[in-house]
Amino acid sequence: MSWHTGPLALFDLETTGVDPHRDRIVTAAIIHVIPGQKPITHEWLLDPGIPIPDGATAVHGISTDFAQHNGRAAAVGVFDIASTLVALSLHDVPIVGHNVTYDLTMLWAECMRHGHREEVTALEDLATEGCVVDTFVLDKAVDTYRKGSRKLVDVAAHYGIALTEAEAHGATADALAAGRIAWVIAQRHPHLVQRAAKDLHAWQVMEKRGQAESFGRYLRKQGKPDDVAREWPIQNPPADWSPDQLPAPREDTAA
């Protein structure tokens, strides 16, 4: 059985902003896909503990007031998300997402923030020994020179997967779309399914580094700083980072 036809854990977060080390989780979804069975969907709404910028609310629809009145405490919700994801990974279920390095990095940072040390270690083990499938990395690898956006909604459209702007940026819809993209890419590119999931994981580590090096060279040619992270699937924190740091004030959209 190929990795794309077996059990999968489709994963996505919606957040307060775009900084994976300093922003916070607002909603999360993990869809456990089991062949021949109805998928098991886990969903969370958290009170992130900091204000949700208007720009982020405009993307995912969750306001600070709504999260405070309806969301779980961040420390509790973060633990539940991480423990659910880690449990699936320990059963060799591949974790699938689009640009999932963002989501895993944020989950790692949130676990650090709330003192969930065992989950921090487990996520680090997942990053080095687990099975992660990142459709952002795969898409860029198999169609390197395609012009246009690589955002989830646009990549989904490219592969014929229905995901409207109204549906996008809901954690459950985005997780499901990433899973469908992964399946289509795997069907179209047999060399990706000839690899065991853990071998595919190791290949993506090198592929992502190459993609980051290429983009870094482009930035330098443009006279811009090369601040592109090379690590995958969890990015190293900035040198001056500490878990209690707040994101810079802004009206950015969320992930």
Short mmCIF file of C-alpha atoms in Angstrom, two decimals:
data_model
loop_
_atom_site.label_atom_id
_atom_site.label_comp_id
_atom_site.label_asym_id
_atom_site.label_seq_id
_atom_site.Cartn_x
_atom_site.Cartn_y
_atom_site.Cartn_z
CA MET A 1 0.00 0.00 0.00
CA SER A 2 1.31 3.43 -0.96
CA TRP A 3 1.35 6.19 1.65
CA HIS A 4 -1.37 8.13 -0.22
CA THR A 5 -3.85 5.23 -0.17
CA GLY A 6 -3.40 4.41 3.51
CA PRO A 7 -4.38 6.27 6.69
CA LEU A 8 -3.54 9.99 6.69
CA ALA A 9 -3.79 12.82 9.21
CA LEU A 10 -4.77 16.04 7.44
CA PHE A 11 -3.71 19.05 9.50
CA ASP A 12 -4.28 22.80 9.42
CA LEU A 13 -4.25 25.80 11.76
CA GLU A 14 -5.83 29.24 11.55
CA THR A 15 -4.01 31.83 13.56
CA THR A 16 -3.62 35.40 14.78
CA GLY A 17 -1.03 36.20 12.11
CA VAL A 18 1.83 34.99 9.97
CA ASP A 19 4.73 34.69 12.44
CA PRO A 20 4.89 31.00 13.40
CA HIS A 21 7.05 31.63 16.47
CA ARG A 22 5.15 34.60 17.94
CA ASP A 23 1.57 34.40 16.70
CA ARG A 24 -1.03 32.11 18.27
CA ILE A 25 -3.42 29.35 17.28
CA VAL A 26 -7.09 30.29 16.91
CA THR A 27 -8.60 27.20 15.27
CA ALA A 28 -7.23 23.80 14.33
CA ALA A 29 -8.36 20.70 12.49
CA ILE A 30 -6.99 17.18 12.24
CA ILE A 31 -8.86 14.85 9.90
CA HIS A 32 -7.94 11.19 10.37
CA VAL A 33 -8.60 9.55 7.02
CA ILE A 34 -8.96 5.77 7.21
CA PRO A 35 -9.53 3.85 3.96
CA GLY A 36 -13.00 2.35 3.80
CA GLN A 37 -14.21 4.24 6.86
CA LYS A 38 -15.75 7.60 7.60
CA PRO A 39 -13.03 10.18 8.37
CA ILE A 40 -12.66 11.20 12.01
CA THR A 41 -12.56 14.99 12.27
CA HIS A 42 -11.10 16.76 15.31
CA GLU A 43 -11.73 20.50 15.53
CA TRP A 44 -10.64 23.11 18.07
CA LEU A 45 -11.44 26.74 18.80
CA LEU A 46 -8.99 28.39 21.19
CA ASP A 47 -8.86 31.66 23.07
CA PRO A 48 -5.35 32.59 21.91
CA GLY A 49 -4.72 34.82 24.91
CA ILE A 50 -3.84 37.84 22.76
CA PRO A 51 -6.00 40.09 20.56
CA ILE A 52 -6.82 38.74 17.11
CA PRO A 53 -6.00 41.48 14.56
CA ASP A 54 -8.82 42.65 12.34
CA GLY A 55 -6.90 41.45 9.30
CA ALA A 56 -6.78 37.92 10.68
CA THR A 57 -10.47 38.02 11.60
CA ALA A 58 -11.26 39.08 8.03
CA VAL A 59 -9.56 35.90 6.82
CA HIS A 60 -10.88 33.20 9.15
CA GLY A 61 -13.90 34.94 10.67
CA ILE A 62 -12.96 34.56 14.35
CA SER A 63 -12.90 37.75 16.42
CA THR A 64 -11.19 38.29 19.76
CA ASP A 65 -14.55 38.52 21.54
CA PHE A 66 -15.86 35.32 19.95
CA ALA A 67 -12.68 33.41 20.80
CA GLN A 68 -12.70 34.64 24.39
CA HIS A 69 -16.32 33.61 24.95
CA ASN A 70 -16.30 30.33 23.02
CA GLY A 71 -12.72 29.09 22.80
CA ARG A 72 -10.86 26.70 25.05
CA ALA A 73 -7.98 27.98 27.14
CA ALA A 74 -4.91 28.06 24.91
CA ALA A 75 -2.79 25.85 27.17
CA VAL A 76 -5.44 23.12 27.22
CA GLY A 77 -6.23 23.32 23.52
CA VAL A 78 -2.59 23.34 22.44
CA PHE A 79 -1.90 20.22 24.48
CA ASP A 80 -4.90 18.45 22.96
CA ILE A 81 -3.93 19.37 19.39
CA ALA A 82 -0.32 18.29 19.87
CA SER A 83 -1.13 15.05 21.67
CA THR A 84 -3.68 14.09 19.01
CA LEU A 85 -1.24 14.74 16.18
CA VAL A 86 1.66 13.01 17.92
CA ALA A 87 -0.47 9.93 18.70
CA LEU A 88 -1.29 9.52 15.01
CA SER A 89 2.32 10.02 14.00
CA LEU A 90 3.48 7.39 16.47
CA HIS A 91 1.23 4.95 14.60
CA ASP A 92 3.09 5.86 11.38
CA VAL A 93 0.19 7.89 10.01
CA PRO A 94 1.60 10.55 7.66
CA ILE A 95 0.81 14.15 8.65
CA VAL A 96 -0.39 16.06 5.56
CA GLY A 97 -0.79 19.81 5.12
CA HIS A 98 -0.10 22.69 2.75
CA ASN A 99 2.98 24.63 3.82
CA VAL A 100 2.70 22.45 6.90
CA THR A 101 6.05 23.65 8.16
CA TYR A 102 4.21 26.81 9.26
CA ASP A 103 1.61 24.82 11.21
CA LEU A 104 4.10 22.45 12.84
CA THR A 105 6.44 25.31 13.75
CA MET A 106 3.60 27.22 15.39
CA LEU A 107 2.40 24.14 17.26
CA TRP A 108 5.96 23.57 18.50
CA ALA A 109 6.24 27.21 19.63
CA GLU A 110 2.86 27.03 21.39
CA CYS A 111 3.92 23.88 23.23
CA MET A 112 7.08 25.66 24.34
CA ARG A 113 5.00 28.67 25.42
CA HIS A 114 2.67 26.62 27.60
CA GLY A 115 5.30 24.33 29.07
CA HIS A 116 4.27 21.10 27.31
CA ARG A 117 7.80 19.73 27.26
CA GLU A 118 6.91 16.14 26.37
CA GLU A 119 4.94 17.35 23.35
CA VAL A 120 7.86 19.59 22.32
CA THR A 121 10.14 16.56 22.31
CA ALA A 122 7.57 14.45 20.48
CA LEU A 123 7.13 17.09 17.78
CA GLU A 124 10.89 17.34 17.36
CA ASP A 125 11.02 13.56 17.00
CA LEU A 126 8.23 13.78 14.41
CA ALA A 127 10.29 16.34 12.50
CA THR A 128 13.33 14.06 12.33
CA GLU A 129 11.85 10.56 12.30
CA GLY A 130 8.20 10.92 11.37
CA CYS A 131 6.19 11.00 8.17
CA VAL A 132 5.18 14.49 7.04
CA VAL A 133 3.81 15.30 3.59
CA ASP A 134 3.86 18.97 2.59
CA THR A 135 1.86 19.70 -0.56
CA PHE A 136 3.59 23.07 -0.90
CA VAL A 137 6.95 21.33 -1.18
CA LEU A 138 5.63 18.55 -3.43
CA ASP A 139 3.88 20.94 -5.80
CA LYS A 140 6.96 23.08 -6.19
CA ALA A 141 9.12 20.00 -6.72
CA VAL A 142 6.99 18.48 -9.48
CA ASP A 143 6.08 21.78 -11.20
CA THR A 144 9.00 24.03 -10.36
CA TYR A 145 8.64 26.67 -13.04
CA ARG A 146 4.87 27.13 -13.02
CA LYS A 147 4.08 30.80 -12.62
CA GLY A 148 1.48 32.15 -10.24
CA SER A 149 0.52 31.82 -6.63
CA ARG A 150 1.33 28.73 -4.56
CA LYS A 151 -1.29 29.58 -1.94
CA LEU A 152 -3.60 26.74 -1.02
CA VAL A 153 -6.66 28.03 -2.82
CA ASP A 154 -4.69 28.52 -6.04
CA VAL A 155 -2.86 25.20 -5.85
CA ALA A 156 -6.18 23.47 -5.21
CA ALA A 157 -7.65 25.11 -8.32
CA HIS A 158 -4.62 24.02 -10.36
CA TYR A 159 -5.25 20.40 -9.43
CA GLY A 160 -8.99 20.61 -10.03
CA ILE A 161 -9.98 20.60 -6.36
CA ALA A 162 -12.92 22.74 -5.33
CA LEU A 163 -11.97 25.23 -2.62
CA THR A 164 -13.65 28.61 -2.88
CA GLU A 165 -12.35 31.75 -1.21
CA ALA A 166 -15.36 31.52 1.11
CA GLU A 167 -14.34 28.00 2.18
CA ALA A 168 -10.61 28.69 2.34
CA HIS A 169 -9.06 29.66 5.68
CA GLY A 170 -11.34 27.40 7.62
CA ALA A 171 -9.03 24.85 9.22
CA THR A 172 -11.18 21.83 8.32
CA ALA A 173 -11.73 22.84 4.69
CA ASP A 174 -8.04 23.68 4.25
CA ALA A 175 -6.89 20.41 5.79
CA LEU A 176 -9.20 18.44 3.52
CA ALA A 177 -8.04 20.37 0.44
CA ALA A 178 -4.40 19.62 1.30
CA GLY A 179 -5.20 15.93 1.56
CA ARG A 180 -6.87 15.95 -1.84
CA ILE A 181 -3.94 17.82 -3.40
CA ALA A 182 -1.53 15.26 -1.97
CA TRP A 183 -3.58 12.43 -3.48
CA VAL A 184 -3.71 14.05 -6.94
CA ILE A 185 0.02 14.80 -6.96
CA ALA A 186 0.78 11.24 -5.90
CA GLN A 187 -1.45 9.83 -8.65
CA ARG A 188 0.22 11.98 -11.29
CA HIS A 189 3.81 11.41 -10.15
CA PRO A 190 4.44 7.71 -9.45
CA HIS A 191 8.01 8.32 -8.30
CA LEU A 192 6.58 9.96 -5.18
CA VAL A 193 4.51 6.92 -4.22
CA GLN A 194 7.32 4.48 -4.89
CA ARG A 195 9.00 5.89 -1.79
CA ALA A 196 8.05 4.77 1.70
CA ALA A 197 6.51 7.61 3.69
CA LYS A 198 9.61 8.07 5.85
CA ASP A 199 11.83 8.11 2.76
CA LEU A 200 9.54 10.74 1.25
CA HIS A 201 9.90 12.74 4.46
CA ALA A 202 13.71 12.66 4.20
CA TRP A 203 13.53 13.61 0.52
CA GLN A 204 11.36 16.63 1.35
CA VAL A 205 13.92 17.83 3.91
CA MET A 206 16.49 18.06 1.12
CA GLU A 207 14.00 19.34 -1.45
CA LYS A 208 12.82 22.15 0.83
CA ARG A 209 16.40 23.17 1.52
CA GLY A 210 17.07 23.37 -2.20
CA GLN A 211 13.92 25.42 -2.78
CA ALA A 212 14.89 27.78 0.04
CA GLU A 213 18.43 28.16 -1.29
CA SER A 214 17.05 29.03 -4.72
CA PHE A 215 14.69 31.66 -3.31
CA GLY A 216 17.46 33.03 -1.13
CA ARG A 217 19.67 33.54 -4.18
CA TYR A 218 16.82 35.34 -5.92
CA LEU A 219 16.37 37.69 -2.95
CA ARG A 220 20.07 38.48 -2.83
CA LYS A 221 20.07 39.30 -6.55
CA GLN A 222 17.22 41.73 -5.85
CA GLY A 223 19.29 43.40 -3.14
CA LYS A 224 17.02 42.03 -0.44
CA PRO A 225 18.02 40.15 2.72
CA ASP A 226 18.02 36.38 2.48
CA ASP A 227 15.91 35.48 5.51
CA VAL A 228 14.45 32.28 4.07
CA ALA A 229 14.28 29.41 6.55
CA ARG A 230 16.04 26.27 5.35
CA GLU A 231 14.62 23.92 8.02
CA TRP A 232 11.68 21.62 7.38
CA PRO A 233 9.21 20.61 8.77
CA ILE A 234 9.87 22.67 11.93
CA GLN A 235 11.77 25.94 11.57
CA ASN A 236 14.36 27.02 14.09
CA PRO A 237 13.33 30.06 16.17
CA PRO A 238 15.11 33.38 15.68
CA ALA A 239 18.25 33.82 17.76
CA ASP A 240 16.59 36.36 20.06
CA TRP A 241 13.34 34.41 20.45
CA SER A 242 11.65 33.51 23.70
CA PRO A 243 8.23 31.83 24.00
CA ASP A 244 6.54 34.81 25.68
CA GLN A 245 7.31 37.25 22.86
CA LEU A 246 4.31 38.87 21.18
CA PRO A 247 3.93 39.33 17.43
CA ALA A 248 4.62 42.78 16.02
CA PRO A 249 1.49 44.94 15.83
CA ARG A 250 -0.06 44.74 12.36
CA GLU A 251 -3.17 44.01 10.36
CA ASP A 252 -1.75 40.97 8.59
CA THR A 253 -3.92 38.14 7.42
CA ALA A 254 -3.67 34.81 9.19
CA ALA A 255 -2.25 31.61 7.79
#
